[in-house]
Amino acid sequence: MEKQKLIRVFDKQATQYEKKTGDPNQKRWRQHLVSHAKGEVLELAVGAGANFPYYPPGVKVTATDFSKVMLKKAKRAAKYHRIEANCICSDIEEMDFPDHSFDTIVSTLSFCSYDNPLMVLDKIKRWSKPDGQILLLEHGISSNFAVSAAQKALNPLLYRVYGCHHTRNILELIRESGLEINKVEFYWLNTVHLIWAKN
Ligand SMILES: C[S@@+](CC[C@H](N)C(=O)[O-])C[C@H]1O[C@@H](n2cnc3c(N)ncnc32)[C@H](O)[C@@H]1O
């Protein structure tokens, strides 16, 4: 999908994302993962700031998203949860930071939407400090045959409506990027992955 169109697709979903922060499963997963963040944090594709309630005190967050509408909500959430956040409106696929800038890089439910997820993983690898941690909550293709068949069948429609691919093999992408996986947890018939990784 053309980038400006994709941005509009996400702009339209911003209010829904702000409301979704109450989903009990998502709350549990986000807390479980994001509570490990420390130091200088980069959060990719922050959306409406659904992770902000779960950051431990003292972190300094650089939050990016290409949707101005999402970012406006993220700024409001940061203020509400007293998170020190620098919100940057930009396409992560076009952005750059100096090498080894961040202690923690967080991405939740965003690898489904990038044009080139492997390129973003390469950037993460470069931007992470040598002893940094990479915390991911991502959805992708299930290892269950019936579920993956349904995901493949519905993917074109879901991408058009939500800007989100449902058939990406998240673990395969991470392995291909050369990042080292420390721990993975699987949920919802293996469609959701919580991943603790490092350089
Ligand atoms: C499915 S939402 C997830 C939002 C948030 N991370 C969360 O966990 O609720 C995907 C987000 O990625 C953003 N996004 C998608 N592609 C992007 C890109 N190339 N650069 C920056 N943001 C992007 C969208 O605007 C949207 O806010």
XYZ file of N, CA, C and O in Angstrom, residues 5-194:
760
model
N -1.329 6.554 2.086
C -2.593 5.840 2.285
C -2.528 5.025 3.594
O -3.473 5.016 4.387
N -1.375 4.390 3.819
C -1.188 3.588 5.039
C -1.290 4.488 6.278
O -1.916 4.120 7.288
N -0.700 5.686 6.186
C -0.774 6.628 7.322
C -2.245 6.981 7.600
O -2.683 6.981 8.761
N -3.005 7.211 6.534
C -4.432 7.546 6.726
C -5.184 6.385 7.367
O -6.056 6.583 8.218
N -4.827 5.155 6.970
C -5.467 3.965 7.559
C -5.241 3.962 9.079
O -6.153 3.703 9.865
N -4.010 4.300 9.514
C -3.719 4.314 10.956
C -4.311 5.546 11.638
O -4.793 5.444 12.777
N -4.297 6.702 10.944
C -4.932 7.906 11.520
C -6.360 7.581 11.943
O -6.799 7.937 13.034
N -7.057 6.874 11.059
C -8.481 6.575 11.299
C -8.678 5.646 12.496
O -9.755 5.612 13.084
N -7.634 4.836 12.817
C -7.793 3.859 13.901
C -7.343 4.386 15.263
O -7.415 3.672 16.265
N -6.870 5.647 15.295
C -6.217 6.144 16.520
C -7.154 6.118 17.742
O -6.751 5.693 18.827
N -8.392 6.520 17.554
C -9.324 6.557 18.698
C -9.576 5.143 19.206
O -9.584 4.893 20.415
N -9.730 4.227 18.264
C -9.936 2.812 18.613
C -8.715 2.272 19.395
O -8.873 1.547 20.368
N -7.491 2.648 18.979
C -6.281 2.201 19.681
C -6.212 2.759 21.092
O -5.784 2.094 22.021
N -6.664 3.999 21.239
C -6.661 4.631 22.567
C -7.603 3.861 23.496
O -7.279 3.593 24.640
N -8.749 3.426 22.952
C -9.738 2.702 23.775
C -9.266 1.290 24.086
O -9.540 0.752 25.146
N -8.540 0.667 23.121
C -8.104 -0.733 23.248
C -7.121 -0.953 24.391
O -6.812 -2.083 24.746
N -6.599 0.136 24.962
C -5.582 -0.024 26.006
C -6.143 -0.755 27.230
O -5.395 -1.183 28.086
N -7.474 -0.912 27.284
C -8.092 -1.590 28.424
C -8.198 -3.098 28.252
O -8.590 -3.810 29.180
N -7.844 -3.641 27.070
C -7.965 -5.077 26.826
C -7.094 -5.859 27.837
O -5.883 -5.640 27.906
N -7.718 -6.783 28.631
C -6.957 -7.425 29.722
C -5.758 -8.240 29.256
O -4.705 -8.209 29.899
N -5.866 -8.973 28.128
C -4.717 -9.744 27.640
C -3.562 -8.821 27.269
O -2.424 -9.033 27.659
N -3.919 -7.804 26.490
C -2.876 -6.875 26.046
C -2.218 -6.190 27.236
O -1.001 -6.006 27.268
N -3.043 -5.833 28.225
C -2.502 -5.168 29.419
C -1.465 -6.052 30.082
O -0.379 -5.602 30.439
N -1.807 -7.361 30.221
C -0.928 -8.314 30.884
C 0.390 -8.476 30.106
O 1.473 -8.434 30.669
N 0.248 -8.648 28.785
C 1.449 -8.832 27.959
C 2.340 -7.595 27.998
O 3.556 -7.685 28.116
N 1.700 -6.441 27.869
C 2.485 -5.195 27.842
C 3.230 -5.008 29.161
O 4.403 -4.667 29.178
N 2.527 -5.245 30.251
C 3.159 -5.071 31.560
C 4.339 -6.037 31.738
O 5.417 -5.652 32.184
N 4.090 -7.300 31.366
C 5.081 -8.360 31.489
C 6.368 -7.994 30.739
O 7.474 -8.245 31.196
N 6.213 -7.371 29.581
C 7.354 -7.054 28.723
C 7.989 -5.711 29.073
O 9.194 -5.621 29.336
N 7.168 -4.681 29.087
C 7.671 -3.305 29.158
C 8.248 -2.987 30.543
O 9.099 -2.108 30.677
N 7.831 -3.733 31.556
C 8.371 -3.499 32.908
C 9.880 -3.784 32.949
O 10.562 -3.382 33.881
N 10.427 -4.464 31.902
C 11.867 -4.752 31.852
C 12.675 -3.591 31.251
O 13.902 -3.645 31.226
N 11.984 -2.578 30.753
C 12.702 -1.468 30.097
C 13.549 -0.705 31.106
O 13.182 -0.596 32.274
N 14.678 -0.174 30.622
C 15.475 0.683 31.496
C 16.282 1.684 30.663
O 16.520 1.466 29.475
N 16.660 2.767 31.305
C 17.553 3.745 30.696
C 16.938 4.513 29.538
O 15.773 4.908 29.572
N 17.763 4.704 28.501
C 17.314 5.396 27.277
C 16.521 4.392 26.457
O 17.054 3.365 26.021
N 15.232 4.682 26.259
C 14.347 3.733 25.571
C 13.920 4.313 24.222
O 13.574 5.491 24.133
N 13.936 3.480 23.197
C 13.312 3.862 21.923
C 12.077 3.007 21.752
O 12.168 1.771 21.799
N 10.914 3.635 21.615
C 9.720 2.857 21.281
C 9.329 3.158 19.845
O 9.002 4.282 19.476
N 9.354 2.118 19.021
C 9.007 2.251 17.604
C 7.495 2.225 17.445
O 6.824 1.439 18.114
N 6.968 3.046 16.556
C 5.543 2.982 16.194
C 4.671 2.909 17.450
O 3.913 1.970 17.647
N 4.782 3.954 18.245
C 4.197 3.983 19.594
C 2.664 3.953 19.610
O 2.053 3.610 20.627
N 2.048 4.309 18.479
C 0.580 4.334 18.439
C 0.041 5.358 19.427
O 0.581 6.468 19.565
N -0.993 4.970 20.176
C -1.637 5.907 21.117
C -0.965 5.863 22.498
O -1.502 6.402 23.459
N 0.172 5.201 22.598
C 0.918 5.176 23.879
C 0.425 4.111 24.842
O 0.520 4.281 26.059
N -0.016 2.981 24.302
C -0.596 1.915 25.136
C 0.406 1.309 26.127
O 0.008 0.725 27.130
N 1.712 1.472 25.856
C 2.706 0.900 26.780
C 3.087 1.847 27.912
O 3.745 1.433 28.869
N 2.703 3.106 27.804
C 3.181 4.092 28.774
C 2.837 3.764 30.236
O 3.641 4.031 31.119
N 1.674 3.158 30.515
C 1.392 2.872 31.937
C 2.374 1.878 32.557
O 2.431 1.771 33.778
N 3.131 1.137 31.715
C 3.904 0.015 32.239
C 5.416 0.259 32.315
O 6.157 -0.623 32.744
N 5.861 1.452 31.890
C 7.297 1.725 32.001
C 7.671 1.949 33.466
O 6.952 2.634 34.186
N 8.809 1.376 33.883
C 9.247 1.647 35.257
C 9.679 3.112 35.392
O 10.030 3.742 34.384
N 9.700 3.633 36.599
C 10.111 5.028 36.778
C 11.554 5.232 36.318
O 12.366 4.316 36.375
N 11.823 6.440 35.838
C 13.211 6.809 35.517
C 13.610 6.597 34.071
O 14.686 7.047 33.675
N 12.778 5.913 33.261
C 13.176 5.724 31.854
C 12.961 7.025 31.076
O 12.118 7.852 31.440
N 13.731 7.176 30.014
C 13.601 8.335 29.126
C 13.229 7.780 27.761
O 14.016 7.035 27.168
N 12.027 8.073 27.311
C 11.509 7.402 26.106
C 11.571 8.325 24.884
O 11.096 9.458 24.927
N 12.132 7.798 23.794
C 11.995 8.438 22.485
C 10.934 7.620 21.762
O 11.114 6.415 21.562
N 9.816 8.262 21.430
C 8.685 7.521 20.850
C 8.442 8.016 19.428
O 8.373 9.220 19.195
N 8.344 7.082 18.494
C 8.151 7.495 17.103
C 6.876 6.884 16.520
O 6.446 5.800 16.935
N 6.307 7.583 15.591
C 5.174 7.041 14.813
C 4.991 7.950 13.600
O 5.272 9.149 13.680
N 4.538 7.395 12.480
C 4.321 8.260 11.311
C 2.911 8.838 11.257
O 2.615 9.636 10.376
N 2.055 8.457 12.193
C 0.693 9.003 12.237
C 0.622 10.134 13.266
O 0.786 9.909 14.461
N 0.356 11.356 12.768
C 0.253 12.522 13.665
C -0.878 12.323 14.654
O -0.806 12.742 15.802
N -1.949 11.685 14.204
C -3.138 11.518 15.056
C -2.811 10.565 16.214
O -3.173 10.824 17.371
N -2.097 9.467 15.895
C -1.669 8.537 16.954
C -0.758 9.268 17.933
O -0.911 9.160 19.153
N 0.192 10.019 17.376
C 1.207 10.655 18.211
C 0.605 11.691 19.166
O 1.079 11.848 20.296
N -0.442 12.345 18.714
C -1.118 13.322 19.587
C -1.667 12.606 20.823
O -1.546 13.074 21.951
N -2.216 11.424 20.600
C -2.767 10.637 21.719
C -1.635 10.102 22.603
O -1.753 10.055 23.830
N -0.532 9.720 21.952
C 0.625 9.220 22.725
C 1.165 10.324 23.639
O 1.509 10.066 24.796
N 1.219 11.554 23.123
C 1.720 12.677 23.938
C 0.832 12.879 25.157
O 1.307 13.100 26.265
N -0.480 12.749 24.926
C -1.436 12.922 26.030
C -1.231 11.805 27.068
O -1.224 12.047 28.270
N -1.030 10.567 26.574
C -0.831 9.420 27.483
C 0.468 9.600 28.282
O 0.512 9.299 29.481
N 1.516 10.106 27.626
C 2.803 10.298 28.311
C 2.628 11.289 29.462
O 3.114 11.061 30.576
N 1.885 12.349 29.186
C 1.665 13.377 30.208
C 0.882 12.768 31.377
O 1.240 12.929 32.541
N -0.159 12.027 31.017
C -1.030 11.430 32.045
C -0.240 10.467 32.941
O -0.408 10.443 34.157
N 0.620 9.655 32.324
C 1.365 8.641 33.090
C 2.737 9.150 33.557
O 3.535 8.371 34.069
N 2.963 10.438 33.353
C 4.211 11.090 33.799
C 5.461 10.390 33.256
O 6.398 10.079 33.999
N 5.407 10.109 31.962
C 6.559 9.510 31.295
C 7.317 10.624 30.579
O 6.702 11.427 29.868
N 8.629 10.650 30.771
C 9.441 11.627 30.044
C 9.602 11.104 28.617
O 10.354 10.148 28.378
N 8.821 11.677 27.694
C 8.821 11.135 26.328
C 9.051 12.232 25.292
O 8.413 13.280 25.347
N 9.945 11.939 24.378
C 10.167 12.812 23.232
C 9.487 12.132 22.044
O 9.927 11.069 21.606
N 8.379 12.719 21.583
C 7.586 12.067 20.518
C 7.980 12.629 19.156
O 7.899 13.834 18.939
N 8.372 11.754 18.260
C 8.839 12.178 16.933
C 7.925 11.600 15.850
O 7.738 10.379 15.787
N 7.394 12.502 15.018
C 6.522 12.033 13.934
C 7.377 11.746 12.704
O 7.848 12.678 12.048
N 7.589 10.475 12.428
C 8.437 10.109 11.285
C 8.230 8.641 10.903
O 7.824 7.834 11.739
N 8.543 8.354 9.663
C 8.496 6.970 9.176
C 9.765 6.262 9.672
O 10.880 6.684 9.338
N 9.609 5.216 10.433
C 10.769 4.527 11.017
C 11.673 3.951 9.921
O 12.879 3.818 10.100
N 11.074 3.661 8.768
C 11.877 3.094 7.676
C 12.784 4.155 7.029
O 13.675 3.823 6.267
N 12.498 5.431 7.338
C 13.311 6.532 6.793
C 14.204 7.146 7.865
O 15.018 8.010 7.567
N 14.009 6.757 9.121
C 14.710 7.421 10.234
C 16.074 6.831 10.485
O 16.329 5.688 10.149
N 16.913 7.643 11.163
C 18.173 7.079 11.631
C 18.548 7.690 12.971
O 18.168 8.824 13.268
N 19.245 6.928 13.798
C 19.829 7.395 15.061
C 21.295 6.955 15.037
O 21.645 5.997 14.335
N 22.124 7.639 15.832
C 23.519 7.163 15.901
C 23.569 5.728 16.424
O 22.697 5.310 17.200
N 24.585 4.987 16.010
C 24.756 3.598 16.490
C 24.822 3.579 18.017
O 25.332 4.517 18.632
N 24.356 2.486 18.605
C 24.441 2.247 20.063
C 23.817 3.371 20.892
O 24.401 3.806 21.888
N 22.639 3.862 20.499
C 22.011 4.984 21.213
C 21.147 4.546 22.389
O 20.920 5.327 23.294
N 20.605 3.320 22.352
C 19.538 2.995 23.302
C 19.837 1.766 24.166
O 20.381 0.767 23.694
N 19.424 1.875 25.440
C 19.545 0.742 26.373
C 18.446 -0.283 26.108
O 18.628 -1.479 26.332
N 17.271 0.219 25.702
C 16.112 -0.660 25.472
C 15.395 -0.202 24.208
O 15.173 1.000 24.031
N 15.049 -1.148 23.359
C 14.206 -0.810 22.192
C 12.937 -1.646 22.291
O 12.992 -2.869 22.473
N 11.809 -0.947 22.231
C 10.506 -1.598 22.411
C 9.705 -1.488 21.114
O 9.649 -0.418 20.499
N 9.093 -2.595 20.722
C 8.154 -2.534 19.599
C 6.987 -3.453 19.919
O 7.196 -4.634 20.216
N 5.789 -2.905 19.897
C 4.627 -3.760 20.156
C 3.623 -3.603 19.016
O 3.237 -2.492 18.662
N 3.260 -4.707 18.430
C 2.245 -4.792 17.370
C 2.558 -3.847 16.207
O 1.677 -3.172 15.689
N 3.827 -3.778 15.835
C 4.158 -2.867 14.735
C 4.884 -3.547 13.569
O 4.857 -3.020 12.462
N 5.478 -4.713 13.794
C 6.185 -5.358 12.681
C 5.244 -5.881 11.605
O 5.669 -6.223 10.508
N 3.963 -5.907 11.916
C 2.963 -6.319 10.924
C 2.780 -5.257 9.849
O 2.289 -5.548 8.767
N 3.189 -4.013 10.125
C 2.815 -2.953 9.188
C 3.972 -2.392 8.361
O 3.731 -1.655 7.412
N 5.217 -2.723 8.708
C 6.325 -2.163 7.926
C 6.405 -2.809 6.542
O 6.156 -3.995 6.395
N 6.858 -1.994 5.565
C 7.080 -2.536 4.213
C 8.242 -3.517 4.250
O 8.221 -4.548 3.600
N 9.281 -3.132 5.040
C 10.507 -3.933 5.038
C 10.925 -4.223 6.490
O 11.804 -3.542 7.037
N 10.294 -5.213 7.116
C 10.565 -5.466 8.536
C 12.018 -5.834 8.826
O 12.546 -5.471 9.875
N 12.667 -6.488 7.870
C 14.056 -6.886 8.099
C 14.972 -5.658 8.175
O 15.895 -5.604 8.999
N 14.656 -4.658 7.361
C 15.452 -3.426 7.400
C 15.292 -2.756 8.769
O 16.261 -2.257 9.347
N 14.071 -2.780 9.318
C 13.835 -2.159 10.636
C 14.581 -2.948 11.719
O 15.176 -2.362 12.622
N 14.608 -4.277 11.596
C 15.358 -5.080 12.571
C 16.855 -4.777 12.490
O 17.545 -4.722 13.514
N 17.365 -4.558 11.280
C 18.777 -4.201 11.121
C 19.073 -2.879 11.826
O 20.104 -2.708 12.467
N 18.112 -1.932 11.704
C 18.292 -0.635 12.372
C 18.293 -0.819 13.884
O 19.124 -0.256 14.596
N 17.353 -1.623 14.374
C 17.272 -1.894 15.814
C 18.606 -2.437 16.310
O 19.116 -2.033 17.359
N 19.154 -3.348 15.552
C 20.425 -3.977 15.915
C 21.524 -2.914 16.042
O 22.331 -2.941 16.967
N 21.526 -1.990 15.120
C 22.541 -0.942 15.096
C 22.314 0.082 16.209
O 23.251 0.557 16.845
N 21.043 0.427 16.458
C 20.731 1.491 17.429
C 20.853 1.009 18.879
O 20.959 1.805 19.791
N 20.793 -0.303 19.075
C 20.844 -0.844 20.432
C 22.293 -0.821 20.940
O 23.219 -1.111 20.196
N 22.450 -0.453 22.221
C 23.793 -0.525 22.820
C 24.229 -1.989 22.846
O 23.371 -2.889 22.874
N 25.546 -2.272 22.909
C 26.012 -3.666 22.884
C 25.378 -4.524 23.984
O 25.116 -5.700 23.775
N 25.126 -3.919 25.157
C 24.489 -4.690 26.230
C 22.995 -4.336 26.342
O 22.364 -4.580 27.375
N 22.446 -3.759 25.284
C 21.038 -3.319 25.314
C 20.060 -4.479 25.157
O 20.439 -5.591 24.792
N 18.798 -4.199 25.447
C 17.781 -5.238 25.312
C 16.707 -4.804 24.311
O 16.401 -3.624 24.177
N 16.125 -5.787 23.645
C 15.099 -5.527 22.634
C 13.847 -6.293 23.060
O 13.896 -7.518 23.254
N 12.774 -5.549 23.263
C 11.548 -6.137 23.814
C 10.440 -6.040 22.763
O 10.069 -4.942 22.347
N 9.932 -7.185 22.339
C 8.953 -7.194 21.249
C 7.678 -7.945 21.635
O 7.741 -9.034 22.214
N 6.562 -7.344 21.302
C 5.259 -8.029 21.405
C 4.665 -7.933 20.005
O 4.250 -6.853 19.580
N 4.700 -9.034 19.278
C 4.304 -8.970 17.867
C 3.374 -10.122 17.521
O 3.428 -11.180 18.151
N 2.537 -9.896 16.520
C 1.708 -10.999 16.057
C 2.139 -11.407 14.654
O 2.680 -10.598 13.903
N 1.898 -12.690 14.339
C 2.317 -13.174 13.027
C 1.651 -14.497 12.715
O 0.666 -14.872 13.359
N 2.224 -15.191 11.746
C 1.628 -16.443 11.290
C 1.716 -17.498 12.402
O 2.732 -17.628 13.066
N 0.625 -18.228 12.585
C 0.581 -19.268 13.619
C 1.291 -20.529 13.133
O 1.353 -20.799 11.927
N 1.786 -21.324 14.083
C 2.369 -22.626 13.716
C 1.258 -23.676 13.580
O 1.517 -24.797 13.162
N 0.026 -23.290 13.941
C -1.118 -24.198 13.818
C -1.628 -24.146 12.369
O -1.933 -23.054 11.856
N -1.756 -25.300 11.716
C -2.066 -25.335 10.284
C -3.400 -24.646 9.953
O -3.482 -23.825 9.041
N -4.442 -24.967 10.736
C -5.773 -24.415 10.442
C -5.786 -22.899 10.646
O -6.345 -22.149 9.825
N -5.147 -22.465 11.717
C -5.128 -21.019 12.004
C -4.333 -20.282 10.925
O -4.768 -19.240 10.414
N -3.201 -20.852 10.531
C -2.383 -20.164 9.524
C -3.101 -20.123 8.171
O -2.981 -19.141 7.434
N -3.883 -21.157 7.871
C -4.641 -21.158 6.603
C -5.665 -20.020 6.629
O -5.832 -19.292 5.632
N -6.329 -19.828 7.764
C -7.306 -18.738 7.894
C -6.590 -17.384 7.796
O -7.076 -16.454 7.126
N -5.417 -17.285 8.429
C -4.663 -16.020 8.371
C -4.276 -15.688 6.927
O -4.393 -14.539 6.502
N -3.860 -16.714 6.181
C -3.445 -16.477 4.780
C -4.638 -16.030 3.941
O -4.533 -15.133 3.112
N -5.789 -16.672 4.205
C -6.984 -16.346 3.407
C -7.466 -14.918 3.693
O -7.887 -14.197 2.788
N -7.385 -14.507 4.960
C -7.928 -13.200 5.348
C -6.933 -12.049 5.180
O -7.315 -10.877 5.242
N -5.653 -12.410 4.988
C -4.612 -11.374 5.012
C -4.846 -10.205 4.041
O -4.733 -9.050 4.459
N -5.205 -10.444 2.774
C -5.372 -9.302 1.860
C -6.435 -8.316 2.360
O -6.233 -7.100 2.328
N -7.534 -8.843 2.882
C -8.612 -7.979 3.387
C -8.139 -7.216 4.636
O -8.320 -5.996 4.757
N -7.509 -7.954 5.577
C -7.069 -7.326 6.837
C -6.017 -6.241 6.579
O -6.001 -5.208 7.236
N -5.160 -6.482 5.596
C -4.146 -5.465 5.286
C -4.808 -4.207 4.712
O -4.462 -3.094 5.090
N -5.769 -4.417 3.817
C -6.444 -3.254 3.216
C -7.173 -2.431 4.279
O -7.134 -1.213 4.281
N -7.837 -3.110 5.217
C -8.673 -2.404 6.203
C -7.833 -1.848 7.360
O -8.044 -0.715 7.789
N -6.885 -2.667 7.871
C -6.159 -2.272 9.096
C -4.681 -1.925 8.864
O -3.983 -1.524 9.796
N -4.168 -2.117 7.650
C -2.767 -1.807 7.355
C -1.800 -2.775 8.009
O -0.641 -2.446 8.271
N -2.264 -3.998 8.239
C -1.562 -4.922 9.101
C -1.493 -6.318 8.452
O -2.529 -6.904 8.131
N -0.250 -6.819 8.232
C -0.076 -8.173 7.681
C -0.246 -9.197 8.797
O 0.306 -9.004 9.888
N -0.918 -10.298 8.512
C -1.126 -11.340 9.531
C -0.329 -12.612 9.245
O -0.521 -13.620 9.904
N 0.546 -12.548 8.236
C 1.219 -13.796 7.815
C 2.737 -13.729 7.976
O 3.451 -14.557 7.422
N 3.213 -12.747 8.716
C 4.677 -12.627 8.859
C 5.204 -13.643 9.867
O 4.586 -13.840 10.923
N 6.332 -14.248 9.532
C 6.955 -15.193 10.450
C 7.953 -14.403 11.320
O 9.106 -14.191 10.939
N 7.456 -13.971 12.462
C 8.209 -13.036 13.301
C 9.538 -13.644 13.783
O 10.587 -13.008 13.680
N 9.483 -14.881 14.267
C 10.722 -15.483 14.789
C 11.752 -15.678 13.683
O 12.943 -15.460 13.872
N 11.256 -16.078 12.501
C 12.153 -16.267 11.354
C 12.841 -14.942 10.990
O 14.048 -14.908 10.732
N 12.059 -13.852 10.989
C 12.621 -12.534 10.666
C 13.701 -12.146 11.671
O 14.757 -11.637 11.301
N 13.426 -12.405 12.949
C 14.392 -12.030 13.986
C 15.662 -12.858 13.843
O 16.772 -12.334 13.914
N 15.482 -14.151 13.576
C 16.674 -15.001 13.398
C 17.487 -14.512 12.198
O 18.708 -14.432 12.244
N 16.766 -14.162 11.117
C 17.448 -13.693 9.896
C 18.232 -12.402 10.155
O 19.271 -12.166 9.541
N 17.718 -11.572 11.066
C 18.383 -10.287 11.350
C 19.673 -10.482 12.139
O 20.478 -9.563 12.234
N 19.835 -11.655 12.730
C 21.052 -11.910 13.515
C 20.913 -11.521 14.974
O 21.859 -11.658 15.743
N 19.751 -11.007 15.376
C 19.550 -10.716 16.800
C 19.499 -12.030 17.567
O 19.036 -13.050 17.037
N 19.926 -11.980 18.808
C 19.921 -13.191 19.633
C 18.656 -13.198 20.490
O 18.379 -12.211 21.193
N 17.906 -14.284 20.416
C 16.663 -14.363 21.194
C 16.971 -14.983 22.559
O 17.495 -16.086 22.643
N 16.643 -14.249 23.627
C 16.871 -14.767 24.991
C 15.698 -15.600 25.473
O 15.860 -16.604 26.146
N 14.489 -15.114 25.150
C 13.288 -15.787 25.664
C 12.104 -15.463 24.750
O 12.002 -14.348 24.242
N 11.229 -16.446 24.541
C 9.999 -16.202 23.764
C 8.830 -16.816 24.509
O 8.943 -17.915 25.052
N 7.717 -16.126 24.507
C 6.463 -16.710 25.010
C 5.429 -16.607 23.889
O 5.401 -15.616 23.157
N 4.588 -17.640 23.768
C 3.593 -17.686 22.683
C 2.186 -17.635 23.278
O 1.931 -18.289 24.291
N 1.303 -16.917 22.621
C -0.086 -16.836 23.073
C -1.031 -16.929 21.877
O -0.613 -16.759 20.738
N -2.306 -17.104 22.193
C -3.376 -17.118 21.177
C -3.022 -18.020 19.979
O -2.832 -17.541 18.858
N -2.942 -19.316 20.229
C -2.639 -20.293 19.182
C -1.365 -19.931 18.411
O -1.295 -20.039 17.184
N -0.389 -19.462 19.176
C 0.915 -19.097 18.619
C 0.867 -17.964 17.596
O 1.743 -17.856 16.737
N -0.141 -17.123 17.685
C -0.152 -15.965 16.770
C 0.519 -14.756 17.427
O 0.927 -13.826 16.735
N 0.593 -14.761 18.755
C 1.197 -13.630 19.480
C 2.500 -14.086 20.134
O 2.552 -15.139 20.755
N 3.551 -13.283 19.962
C 4.867 -13.621 20.520
C 5.346 -12.492 21.413
O 5.327 -11.335 21.004
N 5.812 -12.857 22.594
C 6.534 -11.912 23.451
C 7.995 -12.325 23.381
O 8.318 -13.480 23.669
